[in-house]
Coordinates of C-alpha atoms and ligand atoms in Angstrom, one line a residue:
M1 CA -22.7 -20.9 32.3
L2 CA -26.5 -20.5 33.1
Y3 CA -26.8 -24.6 31.4
H4 CA -24.3 -25.4 34.2
L5 CA -26.1 -23.4 36.9
L6 CA -29.7 -23.7 36.8
V7 CA -30.5 -27.5 35.0
P8 CA -29.2 -28.7 38.2
L9 CA -31.9 -26.7 40.0
A10 CA -34.4 -28.5 38.1
K11 CA -34.6 -32.0 40.4
D12 CA -36.0 -29.4 42.8
H13 CA -38.5 -26.7 40.8
I14 CA -39.2 -28.4 37.3
L15 CA -39.2 -25.3 35.6
F16 CA -35.2 -24.8 34.9
N17 CA -36.1 -28.2 32.8
V18 CA -36.3 -25.2 30.5
F19 CA -32.6 -24.6 30.3
R20 CA -32.1 -28.2 29.0
Y21 CA -34.0 -27.0 25.0
L22 CA -31.0 -26.6 22.4
T23 CA -34.8 -24.4 21.4
F24 CA -34.9 -22.4 24.4
R25 CA -31.5 -21.2 25.3
S26 CA -30.8 -19.9 21.3
V27 CA -33.5 -17.8 21.1
M28 CA -32.0 -16.8 24.4
A29 CA -28.7 -16.2 23.3
L30 CA -30.5 -14.0 19.8
I31 CA -32.4 -11.6 22.5
S32 CA -29.2 -11.1 24.8
A33 CA -27.2 -10.7 22.2
L34 CA -29.3 -7.9 20.5
V35 CA -29.3 -6.0 23.9
I36 CA -25.6 -6.3 24.6
S37 CA -25.3 -5.1 21.2
L38 CA -27.7 -2.0 21.6
L39 CA -26.8 -0.9 25.1
I40 CA -22.9 -1.0 24.3
G41 CA -22.7 0.4 20.8
P42 CA -23.8 4.7 21.9
P43 CA -20.9 4.4 24.3
L44 CA -18.3 2.0 22.4
I45 CA -18.8 3.8 19.1
Q46 CA -18.4 7.2 21.1
R47 CA -15.1 6.1 22.5
L48 CA -14.1 4.8 18.8
K49 CA -14.9 8.2 17.7
R50 CA -12.6 10.0 20.6
W51 CA -9.6 7.6 19.9
Q52 CA -10.1 7.4 16.1
H53 CA -10.7 11.5 15.9
G54 CA -10.5 11.3 11.8
G55 CA -12.1 8.3 11.6
E56 CA -10.8 5.7 8.7
T57 CA -9.0 7.9 5.6
V58 CA -10.4 7.3 2.6
R59 CA -8.5 5.9 -0.5
E60 CA -8.4 8.5 -3.4
D61 CA -9.6 5.4 -5.9
T62 CA -12.2 5.0 -3.9
P63 CA -15.6 6.1 -5.8
E64 CA -16.3 9.9 -4.9
R65 CA -19.6 9.6 -2.8
H66 CA -17.4 7.8 0.0
R67 CA -15.7 10.8 0.6
L68 CA -18.1 11.8 3.0
K69 CA -17.3 9.0 4.9
K70 CA -14.4 10.5 6.3
G71 CA -14.5 10.5 9.9
T72 CA -16.6 7.5 10.2
P73 CA -14.6 5.8 13.1
T74 CA -14.4 2.0 12.5
M75 CA -13.7 -1.3 14.5
G76 CA -17.5 -1.4 15.1
G77 CA -16.6 -5.2 15.2
L78 CA -15.7 -5.1 19.3
V79 CA -19.8 -4.7 19.2
I80 CA -20.0 -7.5 17.3
L81 CA -17.7 -9.6 20.0
G82 CA -18.7 -8.7 23.1
A83 CA -22.4 -9.1 21.7
L84 CA -21.5 -12.7 20.1
L85 CA -19.2 -14.1 22.8
G86 CA -20.8 -13.1 25.8
S87 CA -24.4 -14.3 24.8
T88 CA -22.6 -17.5 24.0
L89 CA -20.8 -18.0 27.0
L90 CA -23.6 -16.7 28.4
W91 CA -26.5 -19.9 27.3
A92 CA -24.1 -22.5 25.6
N93 CA -23.0 -25.6 26.9
L94 CA -19.5 -24.8 28.0
R95 CA -18.5 -28.5 28.1
N96 CA -19.6 -28.6 24.4
R97 CA -16.2 -28.8 22.8
Y98 CA -17.5 -27.9 19.3
V99 CA -19.1 -24.4 21.2
W100 CA -14.9 -24.1 22.2
V101 CA -14.0 -24.5 18.8
V102 CA -15.8 -21.8 17.1
V103 CA -15.8 -19.2 20.1
L104 CA -11.9 -19.5 19.5
A105 CA -12.1 -19.9 16.0
T106 CA -13.9 -16.2 16.3
A107 CA -11.6 -14.7 18.6
G108 CA -8.3 -15.9 16.8
F109 CA -9.7 -14.0 13.3
G110 CA -10.7 -10.6 15.5
L111 CA -7.1 -10.7 17.2
I112 CA -6.0 -10.4 13.9
G113 CA -7.9 -7.9 12.2
F114 CA -8.2 -6.0 15.4
W115 CA -3.4 -6.0 14.6
D116 CA -4.8 -4.9 11.1
D117 CA -7.3 -2.3 11.9
A118 CA -4.7 -1.0 14.9
R119 CA -1.9 -0.8 12.7
K120 CA -3.7 0.7 9.8
L121 CA -4.9 3.7 11.8
K122 CA -1.3 4.2 14.1
K123 CA 0.8 3.6 11.3
R124 CA -1.2 4.4 8.2
K125 CA -0.4 0.5 7.1
G126 CA -2.2 -2.5 8.0
L127 CA -0.9 -5.8 7.8
T128 CA 1.1 -7.3 5.2
A129 CA -1.0 -9.7 2.9
R130 CA 0.8 -12.5 3.7
T131 CA 1.8 -11.7 7.1
K132 CA -2.2 -11.4 7.5
F133 CA -3.1 -14.7 5.6
L134 CA -0.1 -16.7 7.6
L135 CA -1.5 -16.1 10.6
Q136 CA -5.1 -17.0 9.7
L137 CA -3.1 -20.3 8.0
L138 CA -2.0 -21.3 12.0
L139 CA -5.2 -20.6 13.6
A140 CA -7.1 -22.1 11.3
L141 CA -4.5 -25.8 11.1
G142 CA -4.9 -25.2 15.5
L143 CA -9.2 -25.0 15.7
L144 CA -8.8 -28.3 13.2
Q145 CA -6.3 -30.3 15.1
I146 CA -9.0 -29.9 18.1
V147 CA -11.9 -31.0 16.0
L148 CA -9.6 -34.1 14.3
W149 CA -8.2 -35.6 17.6
Q150 CA -11.8 -36.5 19.2
P151 CA -13.0 -39.5 19.5
A152 CA -14.9 -40.7 16.1
A153 CA -18.0 -41.9 18.0
N154 CA -19.2 -39.4 18.0
G155 CA -20.0 -39.3 14.2
W156 CA -17.7 -36.4 13.1
T157 CA -14.8 -37.9 10.4
P158 CA -13.0 -35.4 8.3
V159 CA -14.9 -35.9 4.5
L160 CA -17.1 -33.6 2.4
P161 CA -20.2 -34.5 2.1
I162 CA -21.6 -33.8 -1.5
P163 CA -24.6 -31.5 -1.9
F164 CA -28.1 -33.0 -3.4
L165 CA -26.2 -36.6 -3.6
K166 CA -27.3 -38.0 -0.6
G167 CA -25.2 -40.1 1.0
W168 CA -22.3 -39.6 -1.1
V169 CA -19.2 -38.6 0.1
L170 CA -15.8 -36.7 -0.8
D171 CA -13.4 -39.2 1.2
L172 CA -10.1 -36.6 0.7
G173 CA -7.9 -38.6 3.6
W174 CA -5.4 -35.6 4.6
W175 CA -6.9 -33.4 1.5
W176 CA -9.4 -33.0 3.9
I177 CA -7.3 -31.1 6.1
P178 CA -6.2 -28.1 3.3
V179 CA -9.9 -28.5 2.1
A180 CA -11.2 -27.6 5.7
T181 CA -8.0 -24.2 5.9
L182 CA -9.3 -23.0 2.9
V183 CA -12.6 -23.9 3.6
I184 CA -12.0 -21.1 7.5
V185 CA -9.4 -18.8 5.9
G186 CA -11.3 -17.8 2.1
A187 CA -15.0 -17.4 4.0
S188 CA -13.1 -15.5 6.2
N189 CA -11.3 -13.0 3.7
A190 CA -14.4 -13.4 1.3
V191 CA -16.5 -11.6 4.2
N192 CA -13.4 -8.5 4.5
L193 CA -13.8 -7.8 0.6
T194 CA -17.4 -8.1 1.1
D195 CA -17.4 -4.9 3.5
G196 CA -17.1 -1.8 1.9
L197 CA -20.7 -0.5 1.7
D198 CA -23.2 0.8 5.0
G199 CA -24.8 -2.9 5.5
L200 CA -23.7 -5.1 2.9
A201 CA -21.5 -7.6 5.0
I202 CA -23.6 -7.4 7.8
G203 CA -27.0 -8.4 6.6
P204 CA -25.9 -12.1 4.7
I205 CA -24.3 -12.7 8.5
I206 CA -28.1 -12.2 9.6
M207 CA -28.8 -15.0 7.0
A208 CA -26.0 -17.6 7.0
G209 CA -26.4 -17.6 11.6
G210 CA -30.2 -19.0 10.6
A211 CA -29.5 -21.5 7.4
F212 CA -25.6 -23.1 10.3
A213 CA -29.2 -22.5 12.8
V214 CA -30.8 -25.3 11.5
I215 CA -28.1 -27.3 9.9
A216 CA -26.5 -27.6 13.2
Y217 CA -29.4 -28.3 14.8
L218 CA -31.0 -31.1 12.3
T219 CA -27.0 -32.1 12.5
G220 CA -26.8 -32.7 16.6
N221 CA -30.6 -34.7 16.0
F222 CA -29.7 -38.4 15.3
R223 CA -33.7 -38.2 14.3
A224 CA -33.6 -35.7 12.0
A225 CA -30.1 -36.5 10.5
D226 CA -31.6 -40.1 10.3
Y227 CA -34.7 -38.9 8.4
L228 CA -33.2 -36.2 6.7
R229 CA -29.5 -38.8 5.2
I230 CA -27.0 -36.1 6.9
T231 CA -23.9 -36.6 8.9
N232 CA -25.1 -37.2 12.7
V233 CA -22.2 -34.6 14.1
K234 CA -23.0 -36.0 18.2
G235 CA -23.0 -32.4 19.7
A236 CA -23.0 -30.1 17.2
G237 CA -26.9 -29.6 17.9
E238 CA -25.2 -26.7 20.8
L239 CA -23.7 -24.8 18.3
T240 CA -27.6 -23.6 18.2
V241 CA -26.3 -21.6 20.6
F242 CA -23.7 -19.7 19.0
C243 CA -25.7 -19.2 15.9
G244 CA -28.6 -17.4 18.0
A245 CA -26.0 -15.2 19.8
L246 CA -24.4 -14.4 15.8
I247 CA -27.9 -13.4 14.3
G248 CA -28.5 -11.4 17.4
A249 CA -25.0 -9.8 17.6
A250 CA -25.8 -9.2 13.9
I251 CA -29.0 -7.3 14.1
G252 CA -27.9 -5.4 16.8
F253 CA -24.5 -4.2 15.0
L254 CA -26.5 -3.8 11.9
W255 CA -29.3 -0.5 14.0
F256 CA -25.6 1.4 13.8
N257 CA -23.8 0.0 10.5
C258 CA -27.2 0.7 8.1
H259 CA -26.9 3.4 6.1
P260 CA -25.3 6.6 7.0
A261 CA -23.7 4.0 9.1
Q262 CA -21.7 5.1 12.1
V263 CA -19.8 2.9 12.5
F264 CA -17.7 0.1 9.6
M265 CA -17.1 -3.1 11.7
G266 CA -13.4 -2.7 10.9
D267 CA -11.1 -6.2 9.4
V268 CA -11.4 -7.3 13.4
G269 CA -15.3 -7.6 12.3
S270 CA -14.7 -9.1 9.5
L271 CA -12.3 -11.2 9.5
A272 CA -13.7 -12.8 12.6
L273 CA -17.7 -13.3 11.1
G274 CA -16.1 -14.8 7.9
G275 CA -13.9 -16.8 10.7
A276 CA -17.0 -18.3 12.5
I277 CA -19.0 -18.8 10.0
G278 CA -16.1 -20.6 7.7
T279 CA -15.7 -22.5 11.2
L280 CA -19.5 -23.2 11.5
A281 CA -19.5 -25.7 7.9
V282 CA -17.0 -27.0 8.8
L283 CA -17.8 -28.5 11.6
T284 CA -21.7 -29.1 10.9
K285 CA -19.9 -30.7 7.4
A286 CA -21.5 -28.2 5.4
E287 CA -18.1 -27.1 3.7
L288 CA -19.7 -27.7 0.5
L289 CA -22.6 -26.1 1.1
L290 CA -20.5 -23.1 2.6
P291 CA -20.7 -21.2 -1.1
L292 CA -24.2 -21.7 -1.4
I293 CA -24.9 -20.0 2.3
G294 CA -22.3 -17.4 1.8
G295 CA -22.3 -17.1 -1.5
L296 CA -23.0 -13.0 -2.1
Y297 CA -19.6 -13.3 -0.3
V298 CA -18.9 -15.6 -2.9
V299 CA -19.9 -14.2 -5.9
E300 CA -18.0 -10.2 -4.1
A301 CA -14.6 -12.7 -3.6
V302 CA -15.2 -14.5 -7.7
S303 CA -15.3 -10.4 -9.3
V304 CA -11.9 -9.6 -7.6
I305 CA -10.2 -13.0 -8.8
I306 CA -11.6 -12.3 -13.0
Q307 CA -11.3 -8.5 -12.5
V308 CA -7.4 -9.0 -11.1
A309 CA -6.6 -11.8 -13.8
S310 CA -8.5 -10.1 -16.7
F311 CA -6.1 -7.0 -16.0
K312 CA -3.1 -8.8 -16.2
L313 CA -3.6 -11.2 -18.9
T314 CA -5.2 -8.6 -21.4
G315 CA -4.8 -5.1 -19.7
R316 CA -8.6 -4.6 -19.3
R317 CA -11.1 -4.3 -16.8
V318 CA -14.5 -6.6 -16.8
F319 CA -16.1 -4.9 -14.5
R320 CA -15.7 -0.8 -13.6
M321 CA -14.3 -1.5 -10.0
A322 CA -14.3 -4.8 -8.3
P323 CA -15.8 -5.9 -5.8
L324 CA -19.1 -6.2 -7.7
H325 CA -20.4 -3.8 -4.8
H326 CA -18.2 -0.9 -6.4
H327 CA -19.3 -1.9 -9.5
Y328 CA -22.8 -1.0 -9.2
E329 CA -21.5 2.6 -7.5
L330 CA -19.9 3.6 -10.6
E331 CA -23.4 2.4 -12.7
G332 CA -25.0 5.2 -10.5
W333 CA -27.0 2.8 -8.0
A334 CA -27.7 4.3 -4.8
E335 CA -25.6 2.3 -1.8
P336 CA -28.7 1.5 0.4
K337 CA -29.8 -0.4 -3.9
I338 CA -27.0 -2.2 -3.9
V339 CA -26.9 -3.5 -0.5
V340 CA -30.6 -4.3 -0.3
R341 CA -30.5 -5.5 -4.0
F342 CA -27.7 -8.3 -2.5
W343 CA -28.9 -9.3 0.7
I344 CA -32.5 -10.3 -1.1
V345 CA -29.9 -12.6 -3.5
S346 CA -28.0 -13.7 -0.7
F347 CA -31.8 -14.6 1.8
A348 CA -32.5 -17.1 -2.2
L349 CA -29.0 -18.5 -1.6
A350 CA -29.2 -19.3 2.2
L351 CA -33.0 -21.0 0.7
L352 CA -31.8 -22.8 -1.6
A353 CA -28.5 -24.1 0.6
L354 CA -31.2 -25.5 3.3
S355 CA -33.6 -26.5 0.5
T356 CA -30.8 -29.1 0.0
L357 CA -30.9 -30.8 2.6
K358 CA -34.5 -32.3 1.6
L359 CA -33.6 -32.3 -1.8
R360 CA -31.2 -34.7 -2.0
Ligands
57M401 C1 -11.6 -4.5 2.7 N1 -12.4 -2.0 2.0 C2 -13.6 -1.3 2.2 C3 -13.4 -0.6 6.9 C4 -14.2 -2.6 6.9 C5 -7.5 -6.8 -4.0 C6 -8.6 -5.7 -3.9 C7 -10.0 -5.9 -4.3 C8 -8.6 -5.2 -2.5 C9 -9.4 -4.3 -1.7 C10 -9.7 -4.1 -0.5 O1 -8.9 -2.9 0.0 N2 -10.4 -4.6 0.1 C11 -10.2 -4.5 1.9 C12 -12.8 -3.5 1.6 C13 -13.2 0.3 3.1 O2 -13.6 -0.6 4.3 C14 -13.0 -0.9 5.5 O3 -12.4 -1.7 5.5 C15 -13.3 -2.8 6.6 C16 -12.9 -4.3 6.4 N3 -12.3 -4.8 6.6 O4 -14.8 -2.4 8.4 O5 -13.3 -0.7 8.0 C17 -14.1 0.6 2.9 O6 -15.6 0.6 2.7 C18 -16.7 1.4 2.8 N4 -17.5 0.8 3.6 C19 -18.4 1.7 4.0 N5 -19.4 0.8 4.9 C20 -19.5 -0.7 5.4 O7 -20.3 -0.5 6.6 O8 -19.1 2.5 2.9 C21 -17.0 -0.1 4.3 C22 -18.0 -0.5 5.7 C23 -14.7 2.6 3.8 C24 -15.9 3.1 3.6 O9 -15.8 3.8 2.3 O10 -13.6 3.4 4.1 C25 -12.3 -1.0 0.7 O11 -13.2 -0.7 -0.1 O12 -11.5 -0.7 0.6 N6 -9.7 -2.5 -2.3 C26 -10.9 -3.2 -2.7 O13 -12.0 -2.5 -2.5 C27 -10.9 -1.6 -3.6 N7 -10.6 -2.0 -5.3 C28 -9.7 -2.1 -6.2 O14 -9.0 -1.6 -5.7 N8 -10.4 -3.3 -6.7 C29 -9.9 -3.4 -8.4 C30 -8.7 -4.0 -8.4 C31 -7.8 -4.2 -6.8 C32 -9.6 -5.4 -8.5 C33 -10.0 -3.2 -9.6 O15 -11.1 -3.4 -9.6 O16 -9.4 -2.5 -10.7 C34 -11.7 -1.0 -3.7 N9 -11.7 -0.3 -2.4 C35 -11.0 1.1 -2.3 N10 -11.1 2.2 -2.9 N11 -11.1 1.6 -0.8 C36 -11.4 0.4 -5.1 C37 -10.8 1.8 -4.4

C-alpha cells in the first residue's frame, strides 16, 4: 500500500524514491512484521488461553515429557498470519500477481488449518485427513490457474529447472500441474508434521524465508538471472518483500514459541507456512530446490513414511517413534538440543540450496 501512496510523491521529493527499492521495502517488511508480531502476540495469546482454557490435550501415546505441555494454547499461527499478511500488504507492490498468489495461498491454507484447529478444540476431533487433503488440493490447483493463465512474456513457464545443471529444464507439459500441486500440498503437510517440539517448525521457516528472498530477488533481476543462467521471471522480485515479512513474523513468533513455549502455532500456522514456502518454490521456479531449502521438513515427513511402511510390511519400527524428533526424545535428548541441532542441519541445507545457484 505504501508503495502506491509514496512512490508518486518522488517526483516532488526525491526522498520518496527509496520506496521503489525492493531491498528497502523488504527490510522494512521484516521489521514491520517483527514489531507487529511482538505487539499482537501477548494479547492474542491471553485470548487464546481464555478461549481454550484447558489448552491443547496431550495424546496418551505422546512421549512423557509432553504431559507438562498440557494447558499450552494453540493457534498461535494467528500471530504469524497477522504480522506476515499485514506487513506484506503494507510494503509490497499490490499490482504484482505473484504477491497475491502467495498471499492467497498463505491465507487459504491458514483457513483450512484454522477450521481443523477449531474443530479439534470444540469437538476434540479435527477434519479427517481426506477432507484436509482434498481442500488443500483444490486450493493449490486454484492458485496454479492464476499463475498458468498469464502472459508467458514474463518468462514464467511450467517447466522444472534442474538444480546443478545449468539451463537444463524438465518439460513435463501438463504433468507439471500435479507436480506443482504436490510441491505445495506436500510442503504444507511436512511443516505440519514437523511442528511437534518448541520452536522446531518455525526456525527453518526463518532460513527458508532468507533463502527464498535471495532466490526471488535474483530470479526477478534480469542481469543477475542472465549471469547465473537461472530462469528470469519478470516481477518475481517483488516476492522478496513477502519473504522479508515472513522472516520478521517467524522471528516474532519464535519469541513466544521458544522452549518452554507459551503457545503452539496450530495447524492454522503450520499449514499456512508450508503452503507459503511451497508456493514460493513454484513461483520462483525453485520447485526441485525446495527439498533442500525445506530439508528438515522432508526428513521429518520421510521418517514417517519409512516408519509406517516398515511397520505395515514387517511389523517392526525403524525409529523409536516418528516423526524423527520423537525418536531423539525417546533417545533421551533434551528438547532444546533436538531443536537447535535440527536447526543447524536446516541452515546447512538452505546454504547448500543457495550454492546451487552458482554451482551449475
Ligand atoms: C501434527 N502435532 C503435534 C500443536 C501444533 C501419521 C502421524 C505421523 C501423524 C502425527 C500427527 O499427529 N501429526 C500432527 C503434529 C502436536 O502439536 C500440535 O499440532 C500443531 C501442528 N499441527 O501447533 O498445536 C503436539 O506437539 C507438541 N508441540 C510442542 N511444541 C510446539 O511448538 O511441544 C507442538 C508444537 C503438541 C505438543 O505436545 O500437543 C503432535 O506431535 O501430535 N503423529 C505423530 O506425530 C505421533 N507419531 C506417531 O503416532 N508415530 C507412529 C506412526 C503413526 C508413525 C509411530 O512412530 O509408530 C506423535 N505425536 C503425538 N503422539 N502427539 C507421537 C504420539
